[in-house]
Amino acid sequence: MTFHDGLRVVHAHGDRVTVTEPTTGVELFAYVYRPEAAWESPKPYLHPIRTLAGDVVTDYRPNDHRWHKGLQLTASHLSGQNLWGGNTYVHGDGYLELPERVGSMAHVAFDEVASDSTRAVIAERLTWHPYTGELWADEERRIEVHDVDPAAGSWAFTWTSAVTNRRDEPLRFGSPTTAGRQMAGYTGLFWRGPRAFRDGRIIGPDAEGPELMGEQTPWLAYSGEHDGTDGHATLVFAHAPENDHTGSAGAHPAHWFVRNEPFAAVAPSWAFFDEMELAPGDTFTRRYRIVVADGAWEREEIAKYLEAHPW
């Protein structure tokens, strides 16, 4: 294990990295990178994620979807492979058990695990593989904790992933919706909320509710009520401005995948309605900010926070 000043970072080698806020003593999250069940598409994930009050705001291996694990980067449809986990959606046949299509995202090495008085950084290299194990993509990932404010009861982290196609043919990123299922465009960064957050409040800049499914907005928030304690938490998911710019993979503005029934989930899908194609050797980069706050934040409070904390 290793320790650093300020925010405390503990690395249990081969297993996980945890980040703890020293004033409250709360472990903000565990970044777990050990391999897990092949059927669940092994990949690193953040769980548990906690508010500064110590309340957990993620779920892990729920009985309805064992491959939902906290917050993780996924690829539900990738050139015919499933780097999401579990059953694979096939148009006309629904969800099928196709283990020969379930791939993985594998930890290679950490380039940086560090902290100071205000920030903590986990910088990692990963490789993406189909079921048969070939190298399909390299990923450079950076998770940076910042803006920790015990007085306000909030903290934030930024997740950046740069994915490079290592095949000699294009990688095609899709979703169940691009495969034919209506309004099921989940792929990319995916958060699964705790069971208590079912029927929580979904808030956007100009509207709220489940009808934000498939919409495009710069941010989206989810507020839920805890079991066991008298209180709420709010998570705010925001796009970096450059995410929607045209790059080597073309212009693919994100659309929100969001549910509060039958479970709480949010994903800024990079291929909700249309496939995204990445040419051999090309790289696409996505950057997201997630704010974890105690309390039920209102739209005005969220907007004020984001204005005070620009990209």
GROMACS .gro file of C-alpha atoms in nm:
model
  311
    1MET     CA    1   0.000   0.000   0.000
    2THR     CA    2   0.113   0.355  -0.068
    3PHE     CA    3   0.011   0.678   0.102
    4HIS     CA    4   0.027   1.041  -0.008
    5ASP     CA    5  -0.030   1.377   0.158
    6GLY     CA    6  -0.366   1.555   0.140
    7LEU     CA    7  -0.629   1.333  -0.017
    8ARG     CA    8  -0.519   0.984   0.080
    9VAL     CA    9  -0.461   0.734  -0.197
   10VAL     CA   10  -0.416   0.368  -0.106
   11HIS     CA   11  -0.311   0.119  -0.373
   12ALA     CA   12  -0.374  -0.247  -0.293
   13HIS     CA   13  -0.166  -0.382  -0.582
   14GLY     CA   14  -0.347  -0.616  -0.816
   15ASP     CA   15  -0.685  -0.525  -0.670
   16ARG     CA   16  -0.792  -0.161  -0.626
   17VAL     CA   17  -0.706   0.202  -0.559
   18THR     CA   18  -0.903   0.396  -0.299
   19VAL     CA   19  -0.923   0.771  -0.238
   20THR     CA   20  -1.015   0.905   0.107
   21GLU     CA   21  -1.102   1.261   0.209
   22PRO     CA   22  -0.901   1.335   0.527
   23THR     CA   23  -1.137   1.585   0.694
   24THR     CA   24  -1.439   1.355   0.696
   25GLY     CA   25  -1.245   1.029   0.684
   26VAL     CA   26  -1.481   0.908   0.410
   27GLU     CA   27  -1.349   0.678   0.139
   28LEU     CA   28  -1.480   0.857  -0.169
   29PHE     CA   29  -1.446   0.558  -0.399
   30ALA     CA   30  -1.267   0.236  -0.479
   31TYR     CA   31  -1.132   0.189  -0.830
   32VAL     CA   32  -1.133  -0.189  -0.874
   33TYR     CA   33  -0.923  -0.325  -1.160
   34ARG     CA   34  -0.881  -0.695  -1.080
   35PRO     CA   35  -1.032  -0.932  -1.341
   36GLU     CA   36  -1.382  -1.063  -1.267
   37ALA     CA   37  -1.630  -1.308  -1.422
   38ALA     CA   38  -1.587  -1.349  -1.799
   39TRP     CA   39  -1.965  -1.350  -1.859
   40GLU     CA   40  -1.980  -1.004  -1.703
   41SER     CA   41  -1.720  -0.862  -1.946
   42PRO     CA   42  -1.429  -0.798  -1.707
   43LYS     CA   43  -1.331  -0.434  -1.682
   44PRO     CA   44  -1.232  -0.183  -1.410
   45TYR     CA   45  -1.506   0.004  -1.227
   46LEU     CA   46  -1.570   0.255  -0.946
   47HIS     CA   47  -1.762   0.107  -0.653
   48PRO     CA   48  -1.857   0.202  -0.395
   49ILE     CA   49  -1.879   0.574  -0.466
   50ARG     CA   50  -1.977   0.772  -0.156
   51THR     CA   51  -2.093   1.120  -0.068
   52LEU     CA   52  -1.896   1.319   0.188
   53ALA     CA   53  -2.157   1.211   0.444
   54GLY     CA   54  -2.053   0.853   0.373
   55ASP     CA   55  -2.363   0.739   0.183
   56VAL     CA   56  -2.314   0.497  -0.106
   57VAL     CA   57  -2.447   0.615  -0.444
   58THR     CA   58  -2.364   0.313  -0.663
   59ASP     CA   59  -2.486  -0.045  -0.692
   60TYR     CA   60  -2.281  -0.360  -0.755
   61ARG     CA   61  -2.391  -0.680  -0.932
   62PRO     CA   62  -2.767  -0.624  -0.876
   63ASN     CA   63  -2.982  -0.932  -0.926
   64ASP     CA   64  -3.139  -0.793  -1.243
   65HIS     CA   65  -2.807  -0.718  -1.419
   66ARG     CA   66  -2.500  -0.879  -1.257
   67TRP     CA   67  -2.271  -0.692  -1.497
   68HIS     CA   68  -2.381  -0.349  -1.367
   69LYS     CA   69  -2.095  -0.243  -1.140
   70GLY     CA   70  -2.094   0.108  -1.000
   71LEU     CA   71  -1.959   0.343  -1.265
   72GLN     CA   72  -1.769   0.190  -1.556
   73LEU     CA   73  -1.678   0.251  -1.917
   74THR     CA   74  -1.858   0.004  -2.143
   75ALA     CA   75  -1.913  -0.080  -2.508
   76SER     CA   76  -2.241  -0.264  -2.551
   77HIS     CA   77  -2.199  -0.322  -2.927
   78LEU     CA   78  -1.848  -0.308  -3.072
   79SER     CA   79  -1.802  -0.456  -3.420
   80GLY     CA   80  -2.025  -0.750  -3.330
   81GLN     CA   81  -1.877  -0.798  -2.983
   82ASN     CA   82  -2.024  -0.719  -2.640
   83LEU     CA   83  -1.789  -0.538  -2.400
   84TRP     CA   84  -2.086  -0.462  -2.177
   85GLY     CA   85  -2.152  -0.804  -2.026
   86GLY     CA   86  -2.441  -1.046  -1.999
   87ASN     CA   87  -2.686  -1.113  -2.282
   88THR     CA   88  -2.639  -0.957  -2.625
   89TYR     CA   89  -2.924  -0.782  -2.808
   90VAL     CA   90  -2.987  -0.932  -3.153
   91HIS     CA   91  -3.250  -0.766  -3.370
   92GLY     CA   92  -3.550  -0.994  -3.418
   93ASP     CA   93  -3.443  -1.233  -3.144
   94GLY     CA   94  -3.410  -1.005  -2.840
   95TYR     CA   95  -3.143  -1.065  -2.577
   96LEU     CA   96  -2.953  -1.391  -2.620
   97GLU     CA   97  -2.686  -1.573  -2.422
   98LEU     CA   98  -2.389  -1.542  -2.657
   99PRO     CA   99  -2.075  -1.587  -2.446
  100GLU     CA  100  -1.866  -1.606  -2.762
  101ARG     CA  101  -1.939  -1.235  -2.814
  102VAL     CA  102  -1.850  -1.113  -2.462
  103GLY     CA  103  -1.512  -0.937  -2.452
  104SER     CA  104  -1.311  -0.746  -2.193
  105MET     CA  105  -1.122  -0.429  -2.104
  106ALA     CA  106  -0.797  -0.524  -1.932
  107HIS     CA  107  -0.577  -0.323  -1.696
  108VAL     CA  108  -0.219  -0.298  -1.825
  109ALA     CA  109  -0.043  -0.051  -1.595
  110PHE     CA  110  -0.077   0.269  -1.397
  111ASP     CA  111   0.123   0.566  -1.522
  112GLU     CA  112   0.034   0.772  -1.215
  113VAL     CA  113  -0.134   0.717  -0.880
  114ALA     CA  114  -0.085   1.034  -0.679
  115SER     CA  115  -0.243   1.309  -0.472
  116ASP     CA  116  -0.181   1.646  -0.312
  117SER     CA  117  -0.385   1.872  -0.086
  118THR     CA  118  -0.657   1.934  -0.345
  119ARG     CA  119  -0.646   1.660  -0.607
  120ALA     CA  120  -0.595   1.289  -0.662
  121VAL     CA  121  -0.507   1.127  -0.994
  122ILE     CA  122  -0.531   0.774  -1.130
  123ALA     CA  123  -0.380   0.746  -1.479
  124GLU     CA  124  -0.406   0.401  -1.637
  125ARG     CA  125  -0.341   0.215  -1.960
  126LEU     CA  126  -0.585  -0.055  -2.073
  127THR     CA  127  -0.643  -0.285  -2.369
  128TRP     CA  128  -0.976  -0.387  -2.524
  129HIS     CA  129  -1.031  -0.742  -2.646
  130PRO     CA  130  -1.301  -0.953  -2.813
  131TYR     CA  131  -1.389  -1.296  -2.673
  132THR     CA  132  -1.103  -1.455  -2.870
  133GLY     CA  133  -0.846  -1.227  -2.706
  134GLU     CA  134  -0.700  -1.024  -2.993
  135LEU     CA  135  -0.598  -0.664  -2.934
  136TRP     CA  136  -0.870  -0.439  -3.070
  137ALA     CA  137  -0.799  -0.110  -2.894
  138ASP     CA  138  -0.570   0.069  -2.651
  139GLU     CA  139  -0.713   0.310  -2.395
  140GLU     CA  140  -0.547   0.582  -2.190
  141ARG     CA  141  -0.769   0.664  -1.891
  142ARG     CA  142  -0.738   0.942  -1.635
  143ILE     CA  143  -0.960   0.984  -1.328
  144GLU     CA  144  -0.896   1.307  -1.138
  145VAL     CA  145  -1.065   1.395  -0.807
  146HIS     CA  146  -1.104   1.769  -0.745
  147ASP     CA  147  -1.321   2.041  -0.590
  148VAL     CA  148  -1.366   1.851  -0.265
  149ASP     CA  149  -1.569   2.081  -0.038
  150PRO     CA  150  -1.673   1.932   0.298
  151ALA     CA  151  -1.852   2.254   0.394
  152ALA     CA  152  -2.074   2.236   0.086
  153GLY     CA  153  -2.105   1.857   0.103
  154SER     CA  154  -1.984   1.800  -0.251
  155TRP     CA  155  -1.689   1.668  -0.446
  156ALA     CA  156  -1.621   1.598  -0.812
  157PHE     CA  157  -1.412   1.390  -1.044
  158THR     CA  158  -1.328   1.405  -1.412
  159TRP     CA  159  -1.306   1.089  -1.622
  160THR     CA  160  -1.111   1.108  -1.949
  161SER     CA  161  -1.071   0.816  -2.188
  162ALA     CA  162  -0.875   0.817  -2.515
  163VAL     CA  163  -0.938   0.502  -2.722
  164THR     CA  164  -0.719   0.406  -3.020
  165ASN     CA  165  -0.820   0.147  -3.279
  166ARG     CA  166  -0.546  -0.119  -3.311
  167ARG     CA  167  -0.726  -0.331  -3.571
  168ASP     CA  168  -0.656  -0.316  -3.943
  169GLU     CA  169  -1.022  -0.237  -4.004
  170PRO     CA  170  -1.264   0.017  -3.855
  171LEU     CA  171  -1.413  -0.031  -3.509
  172ARG     CA  172  -1.790   0.023  -3.510
  173PHE     CA  173  -1.939   0.148  -3.183
  174GLY     CA  174  -2.311   0.090  -3.146
  175SER     CA  175  -2.588   0.018  -2.896
  176PRO     CA  176  -2.907  -0.190  -2.875
  177THR     CA  177  -3.084   0.098  -3.046
  178THR     CA  178  -2.845   0.098  -3.343
  179ALA     CA  179  -2.912  -0.280  -3.352
  180GLY     CA  180  -3.288  -0.224  -3.372
  181ARG     CA  181  -3.425  -0.187  -3.016
  182GLN     CA  182  -3.602   0.144  -2.963
  183MET     CA  183  -3.476   0.386  -2.697
  184ALA     CA  184  -3.213   0.153  -2.552
  185GLY     CA  185  -2.903   0.341  -2.663
  186TYR     CA  186  -2.685   0.254  -2.368
  187THR     CA  187  -2.309   0.237  -2.420
  188GLY     CA  188  -2.006   0.432  -2.301
  189LEU     CA  189  -1.971   0.559  -1.945
  190PHE     CA  190  -2.251   0.401  -1.737
  191TRP     CA  191  -2.366   0.465  -1.379
  192ARG     CA  192  -2.593   0.224  -1.192
  193GLY     CA  193  -2.754   0.380  -0.886
  194PRO     CA  194  -2.839   0.199  -0.562
  195ARG     CA  195  -3.170   0.020  -0.525
  196ALA     CA  196  -3.304   0.299  -0.301
  197PHE     CA  197  -3.266   0.549  -0.588
  198ARG     CA  198  -3.539   0.383  -0.790
  199ASP     CA  199  -3.802   0.643  -0.887
  200GLY     CA  200  -3.553   0.923  -0.822
  201ARG     CA  201  -3.567   1.267  -0.976
  202ILE     CA  202  -3.406   1.325  -1.317
  203ILE     CA  203  -3.315   1.690  -1.383
  204GLY     CA  204  -3.192   1.861  -1.699
  205PRO     CA  205  -3.117   2.226  -1.776
  206ASP     CA  206  -3.467   2.292  -1.911
  207ALA     CA  207  -3.677   1.985  -1.830
  208GLU     CA  208  -3.695   1.687  -1.599
  209GLY     CA  209  -3.815   1.330  -1.584
  210PRO     CA  210  -3.766   1.008  -1.781
  211GLU     CA  211  -3.858   1.189  -2.102
  212LEU     CA  212  -3.498   1.311  -2.108
  213MET     CA  213  -3.412   0.966  -2.245
  214GLY     CA  214  -3.238   1.017  -2.579
  215GLU     CA  215  -3.213   1.395  -2.539
  216GLN     CA  216  -2.904   1.611  -2.582
  217THR     CA  217  -2.813   1.849  -2.301
  218PRO     CA  218  -2.476   1.962  -2.161
  219TRP     CA  219  -2.556   1.807  -1.824
  220LEU     CA  220  -2.803   1.582  -1.648
  221ALA     CA  221  -2.856   1.523  -1.276
  222TYR     CA  222  -3.009   1.241  -1.074
  223SER     CA  223  -3.133   1.289  -0.717
  224GLY     CA  224  -3.229   0.997  -0.494
  225GLU     CA  225  -3.321   0.926  -0.133
  226HIS     CA  226  -3.110   0.693   0.080
  227ASP     CA  227  -3.228   0.390   0.269
  228GLY     CA  228  -3.136   0.390   0.636
  229THR     CA  229  -3.062   0.760   0.671
  230ASP     CA  230  -3.274   1.074   0.648
  231GLY     CA  231  -3.134   1.237   0.340
  232HIS     CA  232  -3.079   1.258  -0.032
  233ALA     CA  233  -2.787   1.271  -0.270
  234THR     CA  234  -2.750   1.430  -0.612
  235LEU     CA  235  -2.516   1.323  -0.890
  236VAL     CA  236  -2.449   1.562  -1.177
  237PHE     CA  237  -2.310   1.426  -1.505
  238ALA     CA  238  -2.161   1.681  -1.745
  239HIS     CA  239  -1.997   1.669  -2.087
  240ALA     CA  240  -1.672   1.847  -2.162
  241PRO     CA  241  -1.732   2.104  -2.437
  242GLU     CA  242  -1.503   1.923  -2.682
  243ASN     CA  243  -1.694   1.592  -2.662
  244ASP     CA  244  -1.935   1.688  -2.940
  245HIS     CA  245  -1.674   1.829  -3.175
  246THR     CA  246  -1.607   1.662  -3.507
  247GLY     CA  247  -1.294   1.446  -3.493
  248SER     CA  248  -1.149   1.140  -3.659
  249ALA     CA  249  -1.461   0.944  -3.559
  250GLY     CA  250  -1.690   1.208  -3.706
  251ALA     CA  251  -1.947   1.423  -3.529
  252HIS     CA  252  -2.126   1.215  -3.268
  253PRO     CA  253  -2.300   1.438  -3.014
  254ALA     CA  254  -2.393   1.235  -2.708
  255HIS     CA  255  -2.749   1.152  -2.615
  256TRP     CA  256  -2.851   1.066  -2.261
  257PHE     CA  257  -2.954   0.718  -2.165
  258VAL     CA  258  -3.139   0.764  -1.835
  259ARG     CA  259  -3.386   0.563  -1.630
  260ASN     CA  260  -3.543   0.584  -1.286
  261GLU     CA  261  -3.756   0.269  -1.338
  262PRO     CA  262  -3.703  -0.023  -1.289
  263PHE     CA  263  -3.363   0.102  -1.169
  264ALA     CA  264  -3.155   0.418  -1.157
  265ALA     CA  265  -2.908   0.457  -1.444
  266VAL     CA  266  -2.736   0.732  -1.639
  267ALA     CA  267  -2.508   0.706  -1.942
  268PRO     CA  268  -2.391   0.978  -2.183
  269SER     CA  269  -2.414   0.740  -2.478
  270TRP     CA  270  -2.168   0.795  -2.760
  271ALA     CA  271  -2.374   0.584  -3.004
  272PHE     CA  272  -2.739   0.611  -2.903
  273PHE     CA  273  -2.911   0.643  -3.241
  274ASP     CA  274  -2.621   0.605  -3.486
  275GLU     CA  275  -2.309   0.395  -3.500
  276MET     CA  276  -1.972   0.563  -3.455
  277GLU     CA  277  -1.689   0.436  -3.672
  278LEU     CA  278  -1.322   0.467  -3.574
  279ALA     CA  279  -1.066   0.414  -3.849
  280PRO     CA  280  -0.755   0.199  -3.794
  281GLY     CA  281  -0.494   0.387  -3.592
  282ASP     CA  282  -0.732   0.673  -3.507
  283THR     CA  283  -0.818   0.787  -3.154
  284PHE     CA  284  -1.132   0.932  -3.005
  285THR     CA  285  -1.139   1.103  -2.666
  286ARG     CA  286  -1.428   1.166  -2.428
  287ARG     CA  287  -1.415   1.366  -2.105
  288TYR     CA  288  -1.686   1.376  -1.839
  289ARG     CA  289  -1.733   1.538  -1.500
  290ILE     CA  290  -1.936   1.380  -1.222
  291VAL     CA  291  -2.035   1.581  -0.914
  292VAL     CA  292  -2.133   1.385  -0.602
  293ALA     CA  293  -2.332   1.595  -0.355
  294ASP     CA  294  -2.521   1.547  -0.032
  295GLY     CA  295  -2.878   1.671  -0.047
  296ALA     CA  296  -3.146   1.712  -0.313
  297TRP     CA  297  -3.005   1.984  -0.539
  298GLU     CA  298  -3.244   2.193  -0.745
  299ARG     CA  299  -3.185   2.296  -1.106
  300GLU     CA  300  -3.074   2.647  -1.011
  301GLU     CA  301  -2.824   2.511  -0.759
  302ILE     CA  302  -2.679   2.273  -1.016
  303ALA     CA  303  -2.646   2.545  -1.279
  304LYS     CA  304  -2.481   2.778  -1.028
  305TYR     CA  305  -2.230   2.510  -0.929
  306LEU     CA  306  -2.136   2.432  -1.290
  307GLU     CA  307  -2.100   2.802  -1.369
  308ALA     CA  308  -1.866   2.843  -1.070
  309HIS     CA  309  -1.660   2.539  -1.175
  310PRO     CA  310  -1.595   2.583  -1.551
  311TRP     CA  311  -1.408   2.329  -1.758
   0.00000   0.00000   0.00000
